[in-house]
Coordinates of C-alpha atoms and ligand atoms in Angstrom, one line a residue:
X291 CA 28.8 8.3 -21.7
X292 CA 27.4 9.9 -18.4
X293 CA 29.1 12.9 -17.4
X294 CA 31.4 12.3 -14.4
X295 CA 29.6 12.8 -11.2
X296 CA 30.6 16.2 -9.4
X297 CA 32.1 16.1 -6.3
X298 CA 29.8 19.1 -4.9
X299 CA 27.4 18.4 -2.5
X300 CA 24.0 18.9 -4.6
X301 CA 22.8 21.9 -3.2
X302 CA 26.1 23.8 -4.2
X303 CA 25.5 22.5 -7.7
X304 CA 25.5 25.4 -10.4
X305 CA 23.2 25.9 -13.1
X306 CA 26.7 24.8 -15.3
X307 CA 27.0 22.0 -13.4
X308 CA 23.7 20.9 -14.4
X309 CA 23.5 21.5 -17.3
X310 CA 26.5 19.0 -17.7
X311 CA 25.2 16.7 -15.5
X312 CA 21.7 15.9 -17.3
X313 CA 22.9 16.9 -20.6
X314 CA 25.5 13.7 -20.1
X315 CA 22.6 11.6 -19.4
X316 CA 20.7 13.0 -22.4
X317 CA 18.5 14.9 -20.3
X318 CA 19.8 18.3 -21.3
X319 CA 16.4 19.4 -22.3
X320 CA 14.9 19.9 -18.8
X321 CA 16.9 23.3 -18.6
X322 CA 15.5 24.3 -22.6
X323 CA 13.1 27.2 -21.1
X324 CA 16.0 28.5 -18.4
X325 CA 16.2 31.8 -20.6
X326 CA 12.8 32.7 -20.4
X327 CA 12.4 31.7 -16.5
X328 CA 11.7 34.2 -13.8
X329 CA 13.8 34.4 -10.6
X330 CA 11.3 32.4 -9.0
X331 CA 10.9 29.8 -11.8
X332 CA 14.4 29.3 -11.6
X333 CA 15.0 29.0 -8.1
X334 CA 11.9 26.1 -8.4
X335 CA 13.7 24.5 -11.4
X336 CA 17.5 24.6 -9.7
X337 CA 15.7 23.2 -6.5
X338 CA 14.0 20.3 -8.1
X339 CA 17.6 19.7 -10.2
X340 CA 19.3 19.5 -7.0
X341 CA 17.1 17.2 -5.2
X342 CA 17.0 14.7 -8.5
X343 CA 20.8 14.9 -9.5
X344 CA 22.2 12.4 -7.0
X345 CA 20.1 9.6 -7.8
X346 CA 20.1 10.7 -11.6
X347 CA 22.5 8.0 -12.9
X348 CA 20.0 5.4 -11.0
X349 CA 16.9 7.4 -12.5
X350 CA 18.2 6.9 -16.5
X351 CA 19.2 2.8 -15.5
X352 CA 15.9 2.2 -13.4
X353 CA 13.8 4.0 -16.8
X354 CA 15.9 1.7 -18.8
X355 CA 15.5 -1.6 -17.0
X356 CA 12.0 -0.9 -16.3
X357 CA 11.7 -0.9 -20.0
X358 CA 13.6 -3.7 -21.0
X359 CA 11.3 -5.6 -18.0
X360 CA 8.1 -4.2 -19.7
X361 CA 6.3 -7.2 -21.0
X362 CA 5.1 -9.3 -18.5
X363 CA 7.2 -12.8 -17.7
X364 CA 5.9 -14.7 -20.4
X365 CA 3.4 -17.5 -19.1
X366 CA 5.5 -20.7 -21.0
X367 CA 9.0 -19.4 -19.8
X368 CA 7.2 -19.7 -16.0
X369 CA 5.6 -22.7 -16.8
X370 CA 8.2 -25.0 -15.5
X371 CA 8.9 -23.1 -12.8
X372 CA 6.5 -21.9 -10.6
X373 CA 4.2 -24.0 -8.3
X374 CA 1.7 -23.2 -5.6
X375 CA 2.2 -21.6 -2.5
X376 CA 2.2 -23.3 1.1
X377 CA 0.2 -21.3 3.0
X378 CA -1.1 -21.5 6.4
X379 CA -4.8 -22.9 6.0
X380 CA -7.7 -21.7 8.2
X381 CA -8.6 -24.3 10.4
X382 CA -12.0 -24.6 8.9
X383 CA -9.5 -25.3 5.6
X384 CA -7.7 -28.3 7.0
X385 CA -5.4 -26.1 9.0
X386 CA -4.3 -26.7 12.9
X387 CA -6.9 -25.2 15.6
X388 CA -4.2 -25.4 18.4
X389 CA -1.5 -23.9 16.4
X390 CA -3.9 -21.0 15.5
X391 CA -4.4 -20.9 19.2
X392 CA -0.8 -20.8 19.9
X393 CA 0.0 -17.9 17.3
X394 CA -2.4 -15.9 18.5
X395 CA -1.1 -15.9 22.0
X396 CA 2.1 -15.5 20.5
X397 CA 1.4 -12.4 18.7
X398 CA -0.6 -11.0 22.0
X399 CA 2.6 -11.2 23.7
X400 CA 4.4 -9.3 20.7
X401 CA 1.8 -6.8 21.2
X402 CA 1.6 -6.5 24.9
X403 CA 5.8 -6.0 24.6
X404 CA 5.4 -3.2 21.7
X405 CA 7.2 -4.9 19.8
X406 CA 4.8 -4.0 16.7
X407 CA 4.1 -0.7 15.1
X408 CA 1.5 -0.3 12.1
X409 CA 2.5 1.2 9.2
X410 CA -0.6 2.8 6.8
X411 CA 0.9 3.5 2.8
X412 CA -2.0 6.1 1.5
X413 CA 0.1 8.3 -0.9
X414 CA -1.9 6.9 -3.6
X415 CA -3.3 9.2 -5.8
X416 CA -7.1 6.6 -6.0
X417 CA -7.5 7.7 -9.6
X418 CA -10.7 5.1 -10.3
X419 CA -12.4 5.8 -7.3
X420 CA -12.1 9.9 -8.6
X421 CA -13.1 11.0 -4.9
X422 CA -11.2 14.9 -4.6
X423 CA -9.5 14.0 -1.5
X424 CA -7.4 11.7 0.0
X425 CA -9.0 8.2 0.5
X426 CA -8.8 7.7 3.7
X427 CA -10.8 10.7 4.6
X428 CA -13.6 9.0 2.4
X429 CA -16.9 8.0 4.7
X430 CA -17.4 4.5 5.0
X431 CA -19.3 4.8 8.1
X432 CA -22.8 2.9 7.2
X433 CA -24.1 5.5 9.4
X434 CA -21.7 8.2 11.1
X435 CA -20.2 8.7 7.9
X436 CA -16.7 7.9 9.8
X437 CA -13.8 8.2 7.6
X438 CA -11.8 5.5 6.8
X439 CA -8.5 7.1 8.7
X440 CA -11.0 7.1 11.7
X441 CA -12.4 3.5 11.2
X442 CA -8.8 2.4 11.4
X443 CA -7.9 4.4 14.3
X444 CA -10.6 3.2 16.2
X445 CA -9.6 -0.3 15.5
X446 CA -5.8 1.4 16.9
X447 CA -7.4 2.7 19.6
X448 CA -8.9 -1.0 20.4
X449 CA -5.7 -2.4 20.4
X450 CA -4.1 0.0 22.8
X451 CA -7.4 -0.6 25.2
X452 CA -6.9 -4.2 25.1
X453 CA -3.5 -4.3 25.6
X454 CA -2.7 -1.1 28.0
X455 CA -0.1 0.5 25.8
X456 CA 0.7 3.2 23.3
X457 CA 0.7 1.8 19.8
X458 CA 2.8 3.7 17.3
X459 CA 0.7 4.3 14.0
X460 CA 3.1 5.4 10.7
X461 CA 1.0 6.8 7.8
X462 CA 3.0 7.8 4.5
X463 CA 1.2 10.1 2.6
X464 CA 3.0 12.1 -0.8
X465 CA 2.8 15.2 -2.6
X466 CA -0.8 14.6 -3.2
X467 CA -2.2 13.7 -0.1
X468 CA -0.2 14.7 2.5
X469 CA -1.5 18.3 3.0
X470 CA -4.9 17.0 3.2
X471 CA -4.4 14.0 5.3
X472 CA -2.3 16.8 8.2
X473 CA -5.2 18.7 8.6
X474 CA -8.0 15.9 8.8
X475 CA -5.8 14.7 11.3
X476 CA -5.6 18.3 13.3
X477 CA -9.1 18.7 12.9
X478 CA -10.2 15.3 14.1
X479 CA -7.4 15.3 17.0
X480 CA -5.9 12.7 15.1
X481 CA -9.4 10.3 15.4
X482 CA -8.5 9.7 19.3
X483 CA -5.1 8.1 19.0
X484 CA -2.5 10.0 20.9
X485 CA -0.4 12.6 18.5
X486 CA 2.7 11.4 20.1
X487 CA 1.9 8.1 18.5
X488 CA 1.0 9.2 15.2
X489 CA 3.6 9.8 12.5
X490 CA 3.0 11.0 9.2
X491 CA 5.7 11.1 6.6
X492 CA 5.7 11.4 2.7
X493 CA 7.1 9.1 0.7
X494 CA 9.6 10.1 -2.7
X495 CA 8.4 11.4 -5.9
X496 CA 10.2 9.7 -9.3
X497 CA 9.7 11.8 -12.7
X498 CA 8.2 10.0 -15.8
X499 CA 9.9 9.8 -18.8
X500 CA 8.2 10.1 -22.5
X501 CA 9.0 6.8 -24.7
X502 CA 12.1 8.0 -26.0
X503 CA 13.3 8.4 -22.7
X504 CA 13.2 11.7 -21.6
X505 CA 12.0 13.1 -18.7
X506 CA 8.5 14.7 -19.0
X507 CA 8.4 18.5 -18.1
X508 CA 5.2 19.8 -16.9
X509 CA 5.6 23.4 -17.1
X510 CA 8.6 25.1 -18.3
X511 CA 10.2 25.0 -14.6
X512 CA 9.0 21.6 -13.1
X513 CA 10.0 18.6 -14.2
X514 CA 6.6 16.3 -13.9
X515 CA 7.0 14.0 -10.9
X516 CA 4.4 11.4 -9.8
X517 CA 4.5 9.2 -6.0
X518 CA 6.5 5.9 -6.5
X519 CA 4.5 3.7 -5.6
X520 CA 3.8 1.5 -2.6
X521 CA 7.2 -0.1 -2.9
X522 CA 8.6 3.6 -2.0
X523 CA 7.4 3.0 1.3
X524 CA 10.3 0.7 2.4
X525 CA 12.7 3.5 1.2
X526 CA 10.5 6.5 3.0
X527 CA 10.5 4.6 6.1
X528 CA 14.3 4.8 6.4
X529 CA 14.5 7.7 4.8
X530 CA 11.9 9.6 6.7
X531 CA 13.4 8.4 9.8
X532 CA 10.2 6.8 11.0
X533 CA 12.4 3.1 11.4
X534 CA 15.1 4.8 13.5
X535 CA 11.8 6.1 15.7
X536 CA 10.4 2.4 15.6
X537 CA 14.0 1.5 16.5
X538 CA 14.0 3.9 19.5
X539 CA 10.5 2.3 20.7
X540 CA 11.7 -1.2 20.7
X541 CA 9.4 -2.0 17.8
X542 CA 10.8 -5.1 15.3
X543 CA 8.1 -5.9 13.1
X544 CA 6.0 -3.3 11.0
X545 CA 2.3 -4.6 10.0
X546 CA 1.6 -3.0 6.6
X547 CA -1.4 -2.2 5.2
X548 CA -3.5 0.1 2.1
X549 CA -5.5 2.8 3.3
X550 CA -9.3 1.4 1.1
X551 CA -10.1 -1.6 3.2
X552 CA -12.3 -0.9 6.0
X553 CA -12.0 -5.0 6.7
X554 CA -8.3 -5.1 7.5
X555 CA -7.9 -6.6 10.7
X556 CA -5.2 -4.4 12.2
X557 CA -2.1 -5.9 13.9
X558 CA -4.2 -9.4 14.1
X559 CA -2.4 -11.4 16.9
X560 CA -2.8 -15.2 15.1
X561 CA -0.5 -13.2 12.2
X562 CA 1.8 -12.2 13.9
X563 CA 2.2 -14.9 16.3
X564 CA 2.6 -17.1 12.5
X565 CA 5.0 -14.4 11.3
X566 CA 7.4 -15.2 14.4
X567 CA 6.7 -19.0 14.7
X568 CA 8.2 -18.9 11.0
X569 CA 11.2 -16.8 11.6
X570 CA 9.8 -15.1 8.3
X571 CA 11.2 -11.9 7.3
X572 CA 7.8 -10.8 5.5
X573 CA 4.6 -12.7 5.5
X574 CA 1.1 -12.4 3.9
X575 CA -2.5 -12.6 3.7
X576 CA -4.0 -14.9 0.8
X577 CA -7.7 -15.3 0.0
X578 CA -8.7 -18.7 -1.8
X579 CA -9.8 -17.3 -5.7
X580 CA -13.2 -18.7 -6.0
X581 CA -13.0 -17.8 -10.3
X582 CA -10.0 -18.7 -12.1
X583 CA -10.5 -14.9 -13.9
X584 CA -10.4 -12.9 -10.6
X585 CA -7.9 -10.0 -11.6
X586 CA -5.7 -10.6 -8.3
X587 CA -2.2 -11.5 -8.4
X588 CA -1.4 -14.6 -6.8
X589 CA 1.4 -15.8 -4.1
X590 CA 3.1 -18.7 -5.8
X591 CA 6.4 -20.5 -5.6
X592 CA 8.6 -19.3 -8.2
X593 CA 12.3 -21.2 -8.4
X594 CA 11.2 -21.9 -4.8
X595 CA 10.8 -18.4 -3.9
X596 CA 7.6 -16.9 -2.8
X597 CA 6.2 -14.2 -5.0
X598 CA 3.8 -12.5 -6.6
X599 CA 2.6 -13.8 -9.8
X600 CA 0.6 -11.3 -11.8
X601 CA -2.6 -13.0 -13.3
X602 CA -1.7 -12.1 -16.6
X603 CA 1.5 -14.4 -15.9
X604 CA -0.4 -17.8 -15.6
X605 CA -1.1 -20.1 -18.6
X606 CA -4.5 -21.2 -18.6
X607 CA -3.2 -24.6 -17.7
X608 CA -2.1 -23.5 -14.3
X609 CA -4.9 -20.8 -14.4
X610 CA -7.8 -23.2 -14.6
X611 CA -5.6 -26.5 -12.8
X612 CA -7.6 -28.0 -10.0
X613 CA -7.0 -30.5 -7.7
X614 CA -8.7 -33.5 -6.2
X615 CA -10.7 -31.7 -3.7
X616 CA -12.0 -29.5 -7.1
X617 CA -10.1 -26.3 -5.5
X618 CA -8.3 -24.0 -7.8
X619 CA -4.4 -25.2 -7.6
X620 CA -3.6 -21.3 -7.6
X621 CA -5.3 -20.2 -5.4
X622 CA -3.6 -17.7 -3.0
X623 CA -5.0 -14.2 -3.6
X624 CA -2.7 -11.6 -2.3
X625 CA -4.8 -8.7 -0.4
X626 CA -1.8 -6.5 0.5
X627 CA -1.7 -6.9 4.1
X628 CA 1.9 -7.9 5.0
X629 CA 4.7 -8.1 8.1
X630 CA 7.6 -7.0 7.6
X631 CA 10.6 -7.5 9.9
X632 CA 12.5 -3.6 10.4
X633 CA 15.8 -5.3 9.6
X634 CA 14.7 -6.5 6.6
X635 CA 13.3 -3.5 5.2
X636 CA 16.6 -1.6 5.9
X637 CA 18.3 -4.6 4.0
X638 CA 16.1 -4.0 1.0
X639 CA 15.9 -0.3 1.6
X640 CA 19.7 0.0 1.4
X641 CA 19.3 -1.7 -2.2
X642 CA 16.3 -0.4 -3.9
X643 CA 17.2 0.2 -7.3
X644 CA 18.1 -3.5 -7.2
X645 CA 15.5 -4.9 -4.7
X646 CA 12.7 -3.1 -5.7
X647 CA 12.6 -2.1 -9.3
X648 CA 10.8 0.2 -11.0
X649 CA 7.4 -0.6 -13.3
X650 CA 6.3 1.3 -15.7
X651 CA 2.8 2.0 -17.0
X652 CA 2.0 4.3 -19.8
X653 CA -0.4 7.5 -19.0
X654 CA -1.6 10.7 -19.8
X655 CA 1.1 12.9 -18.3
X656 CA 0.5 16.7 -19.0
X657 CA 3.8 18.1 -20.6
X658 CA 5.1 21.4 -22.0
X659 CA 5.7 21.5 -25.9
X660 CA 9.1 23.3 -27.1
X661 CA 7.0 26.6 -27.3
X662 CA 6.7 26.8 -23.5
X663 CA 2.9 25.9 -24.3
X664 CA 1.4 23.8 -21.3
X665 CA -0.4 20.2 -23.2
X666 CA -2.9 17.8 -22.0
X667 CA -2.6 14.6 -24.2
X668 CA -5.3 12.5 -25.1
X669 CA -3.4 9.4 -25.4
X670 CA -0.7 7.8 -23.3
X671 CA 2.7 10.2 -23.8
X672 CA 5.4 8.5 -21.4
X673 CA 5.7 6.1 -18.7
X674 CA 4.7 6.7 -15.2
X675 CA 7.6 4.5 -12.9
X676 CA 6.2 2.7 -9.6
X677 CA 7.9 0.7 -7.2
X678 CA 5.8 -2.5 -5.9
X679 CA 5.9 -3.5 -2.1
X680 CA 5.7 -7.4 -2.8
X681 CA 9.0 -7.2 -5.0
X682 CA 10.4 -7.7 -1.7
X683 CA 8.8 -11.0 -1.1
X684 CA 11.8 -12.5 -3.3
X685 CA 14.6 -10.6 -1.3
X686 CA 13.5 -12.7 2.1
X687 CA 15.1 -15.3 3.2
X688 CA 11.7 -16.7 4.7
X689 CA 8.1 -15.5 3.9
X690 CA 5.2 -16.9 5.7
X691 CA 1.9 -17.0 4.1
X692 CA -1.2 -17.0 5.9
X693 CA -4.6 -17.7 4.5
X694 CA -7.7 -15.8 5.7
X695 CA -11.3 -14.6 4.2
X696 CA -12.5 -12.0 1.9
X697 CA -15.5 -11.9 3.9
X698 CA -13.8 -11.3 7.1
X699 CA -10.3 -9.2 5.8
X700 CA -10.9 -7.8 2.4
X701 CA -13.4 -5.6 0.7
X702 CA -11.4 -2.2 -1.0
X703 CA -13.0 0.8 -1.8
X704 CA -11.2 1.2 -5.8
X705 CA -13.9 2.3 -8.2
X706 CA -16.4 4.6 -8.5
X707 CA -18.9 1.9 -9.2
X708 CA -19.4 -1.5 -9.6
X709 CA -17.1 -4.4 -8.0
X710 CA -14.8 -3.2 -5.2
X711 CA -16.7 0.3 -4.6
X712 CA -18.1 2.1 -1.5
X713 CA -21.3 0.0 -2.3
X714 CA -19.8 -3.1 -2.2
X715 CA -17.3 -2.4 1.0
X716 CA -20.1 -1.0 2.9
X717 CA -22.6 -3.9 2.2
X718 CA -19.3 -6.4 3.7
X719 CA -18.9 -4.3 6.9
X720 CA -22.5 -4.5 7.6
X721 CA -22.7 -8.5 6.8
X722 CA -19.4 -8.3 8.9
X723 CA -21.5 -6.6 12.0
X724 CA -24.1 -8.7 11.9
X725 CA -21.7 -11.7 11.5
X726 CA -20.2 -10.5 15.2
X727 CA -23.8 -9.7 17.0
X728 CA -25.2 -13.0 16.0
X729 CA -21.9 -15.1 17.3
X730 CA -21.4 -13.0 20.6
X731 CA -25.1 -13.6 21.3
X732 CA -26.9 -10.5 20.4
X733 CA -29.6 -9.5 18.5
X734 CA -29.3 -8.6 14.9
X735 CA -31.4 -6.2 13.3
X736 CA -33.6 -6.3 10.3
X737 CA -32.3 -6.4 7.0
X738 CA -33.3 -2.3 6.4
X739 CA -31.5 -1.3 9.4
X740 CA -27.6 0.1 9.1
X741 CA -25.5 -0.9 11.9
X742 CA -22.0 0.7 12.4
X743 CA -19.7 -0.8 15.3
X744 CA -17.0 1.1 17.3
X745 CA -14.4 -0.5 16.8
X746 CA -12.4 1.2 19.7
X747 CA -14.8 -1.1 21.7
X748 CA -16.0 -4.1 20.0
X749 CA -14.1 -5.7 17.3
X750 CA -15.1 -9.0 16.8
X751 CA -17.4 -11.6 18.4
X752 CA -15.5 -12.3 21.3
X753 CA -16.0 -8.4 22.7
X754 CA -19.7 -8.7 21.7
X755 CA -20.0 -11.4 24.1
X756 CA -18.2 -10.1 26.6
X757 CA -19.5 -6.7 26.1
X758 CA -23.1 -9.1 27.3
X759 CA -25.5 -7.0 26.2
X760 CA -28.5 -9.2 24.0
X761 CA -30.2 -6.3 22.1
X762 CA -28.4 -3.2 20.6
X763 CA -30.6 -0.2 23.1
X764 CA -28.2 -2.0 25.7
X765 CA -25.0 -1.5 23.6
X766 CA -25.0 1.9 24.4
X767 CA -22.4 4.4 22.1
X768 CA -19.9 1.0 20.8
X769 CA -23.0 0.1 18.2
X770 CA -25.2 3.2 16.2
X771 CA -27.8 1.7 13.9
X772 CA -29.7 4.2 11.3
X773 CA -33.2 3.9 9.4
X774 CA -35.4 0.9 9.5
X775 CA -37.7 0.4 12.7
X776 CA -35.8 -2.1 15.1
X777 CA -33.9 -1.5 18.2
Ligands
UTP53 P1 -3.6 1.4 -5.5 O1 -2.6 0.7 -6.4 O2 -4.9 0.8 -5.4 O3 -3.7 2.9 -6.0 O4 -2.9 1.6 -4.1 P2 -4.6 4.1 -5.6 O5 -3.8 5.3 -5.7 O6 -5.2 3.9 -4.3 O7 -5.7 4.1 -6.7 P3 -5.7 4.2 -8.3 O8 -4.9 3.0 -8.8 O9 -5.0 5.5 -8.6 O10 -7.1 4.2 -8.6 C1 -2.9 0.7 -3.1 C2 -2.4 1.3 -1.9 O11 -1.1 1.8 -2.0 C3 -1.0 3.2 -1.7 C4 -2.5 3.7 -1.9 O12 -2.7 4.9 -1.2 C5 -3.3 2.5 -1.4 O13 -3.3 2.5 0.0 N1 -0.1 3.8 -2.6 C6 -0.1 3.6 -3.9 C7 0.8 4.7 -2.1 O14 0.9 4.9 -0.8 N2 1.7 5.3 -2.9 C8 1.8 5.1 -4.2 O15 2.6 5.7 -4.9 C9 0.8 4.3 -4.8

């Protein structure tokens, strides 16, 4: 039985109470080195206590559940239940040219009226791509070297031009990337966007527990804690107070995206203008799968309910099904680029640990053994917990699902090497640069030559042409090119 909750507000909580408190929830052992602590240790220790007893009770249930939820939904129970998604084709896919037409000016009106703030999740901790920073201050630039925070705020910085107003950019960052990410952003004068518009927040920690249970102490006075997770970020924007700020601006709908791909089309009007046509609460942006294997989870109906459905989920009867046109019947690759309506996520927000449950994955998680003797395991110890932004997909009432390219919207920077690395994402911008000089009427240079667009000033076809210059020496600053001999 739980201890009964104290009626103290947590930061009068005594080391007593505590000690009651987790002991109750079989968590006694996170105070076993208290004896030996310094002052400061235990002034660390109390602190941490404090900030974790409230949501304690939740903590022990959510570790449980997540448990219990481990194995994936077994393909044959979903069988029967899921079927495909109903997106919103491209026209070149079937869809409808004037209703593209008519979301996009849609959206430009949502934009013009503010009524849209972007929101940036880049508290991840980009373990495969092993680069010591955060990863938006990696250089994708094919030849400035410009950071990805800057590519996307020149792409920002484009939409204010075009649209002649402040545009409100929210960036969560966590314990492991927000000091970093603060001063890249006061070095760089936050890449040209103004710093009245730029609001950077960290999103919650959650500690992981060992497979019995228990929660993992680092060192004898910290209590190991890792970020949790992209589906934090509907919490962090309450709790952070950055909705109550969008509130304030007259912004209603958040475009959400991940901090490693350079292609994400920021804010993009025909979206949004989809987004409201469908009253949705949260839309997104699926790529057809090309091979039936591609390790991306897919947007499906499930109990007539959008989701997510892991690959891992499908039987290879639905993995493999095709249909008459010889197109996977599966097909709707999620690429994590979603809308999201502000009262929704303070509907889900106000019901996370239901909403938005926690996953776990086992790790490596560096511990202290019951001599006070700091360990590095070799092999997975405990679970690390992560909340998952598309869990939310099932709390809408209506979800609109768009369909778009790889080529044109998708290309992440997530491994060292090798598919979806800072090889391949740089070789798709540049295809995607050439891609725009050739259709707005300009020259495109030889195959050795790196071209790198300002996106501030050109982004997309339609600025090239208006832009009118026919070779890049009268493109002045908006397009750099590097090696090679053309100009
Ligand atoms: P990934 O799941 O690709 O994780 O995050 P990652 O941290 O970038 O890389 P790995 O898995 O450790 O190699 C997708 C997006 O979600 C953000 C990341 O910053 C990225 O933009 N994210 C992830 C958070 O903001 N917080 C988290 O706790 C996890």
């Amino acid at each position: 039985m739980p201890a009964p909750n104290t009626s103290r507000a947590p930061e009068e909580l005594t080391i007593d109470d505590l000690r009651t408190r987790f002991g109750g929830q079989g968590q006694g052992h996170v105070l076993a080195h208290w004896d030996r602590l310094d002052a400061a240790g235990r002034e660390r220790l109390l602190a941490q206590l404090r900030r974790l007893e409230p949501q304690l009770d939740d903590l022990v249930t959510a570790y449980r559940e997540a448990r219990e939820a481990a194995a994936p939904r077994k393909a044959t129970d979903l069988a029967p239940r899921i079927e495909p998604a109903r997106a919103i084709a491209l026209p070149q896919n079937g869809g409808d040219a004037k209703r593209a037409a008519a979301a996009r000016q849609r959206g430009e009106e949502m934009l013009a009226a503010g009524r849209v703030g972007v929101f940036l999740v880049a508290g991840g901790q980009g373990t495969r791509l092993g680069f010591p920073h955060p990863k938006g201050c990696f250089p994708i630039g094919p030849v400035s070297d410009r950071s990805l925070f800057e590519l996307q705020a020149q792409k920002i910085r484009g939409i204010s031009r075009r649209t002649g107003r402040a545009f409100p950019w929210y960036i969560m960052t966590s314990d492991a990337t927000d000091a970093e990410t603060r001063e890249a952003f006061e070095a760089n004068d936050c890449f040209g966007v103004p710093e009245a518009d730029v609001t950077i927040f960290q999103q919650e920690m959650v500690p992981a527990f060992d497979f019995e249970g228990r929660m993992i102490l680092e060192t004898v006075d910290r209590v190991f804690e890792n970020p949790n997770g992209h589906g934090g970020s509907l919490t962090a924007l309450v709790s952070s107070g950055a909705l109550a700020d969008m509130d304030r601006r007259g912004v209603d709908t958040v475009f959400y995206y991940q901090v490693d791909n350079p292609l994400v089309r920021i804010a993009d009007p025909t979206y949004l203008g989809y987004h409201a046509e469908s009253s949705a609460e949260m839309s997104c942006k699926v790529v057809r799968k090309v091979d039936p294997m591609e390790k991306v989870g897919v947007v499906a109906r499930v109990d007539g309910r959008d989701a997510i459905v892991e690959y891992t989920e499908l039987r290879d009867e639905e993995r493999y099904a095709r249909d008459a046109d010889d197109k996977l019947v599966f097909w709707a690759g999620s690429i994590a680029i979603h809308l999201l309506d502000t009262a929704f996520i303070r509907r889900v927000a106000s019901d996370a640990f239901r909403a938005l449950p926690f996953h776990p994955s086992a790790k490596q998680i560096p511990y202290v053994d019951e001599g006070g003797e700091e360990r590095k395991p070799q092999e997975p110890n405990g679970y690390k917990l992560e909340r998952f932004v598309f869990d939310a997909l099932t709390e809408a009432r209506s979800v609109c699902v768009v369909e778009t390219t790889a080529e044109e919207e998708f290309s992440p920077v997530k491994n060292a090497t090798g598919t979806d690395s800072a090889d391949t994402s740089r070789a798709a911008l540049q295809a995607q640069y050439r891609r725009w000089l050739s259709a707005g009427g300009a020259r495109v240079p030889d195959d050795d030559v790196s071209v790198e667009i300002d996106h501030s000033v050109i982004d997309g076809p339609d600025d090239v042409r208006s832009a009118g210059f026919k070779t890049l020496a009268d493109a002045g600053e908006a397009v750099r090119i590097a090696g090679g001999r053309d100009r």
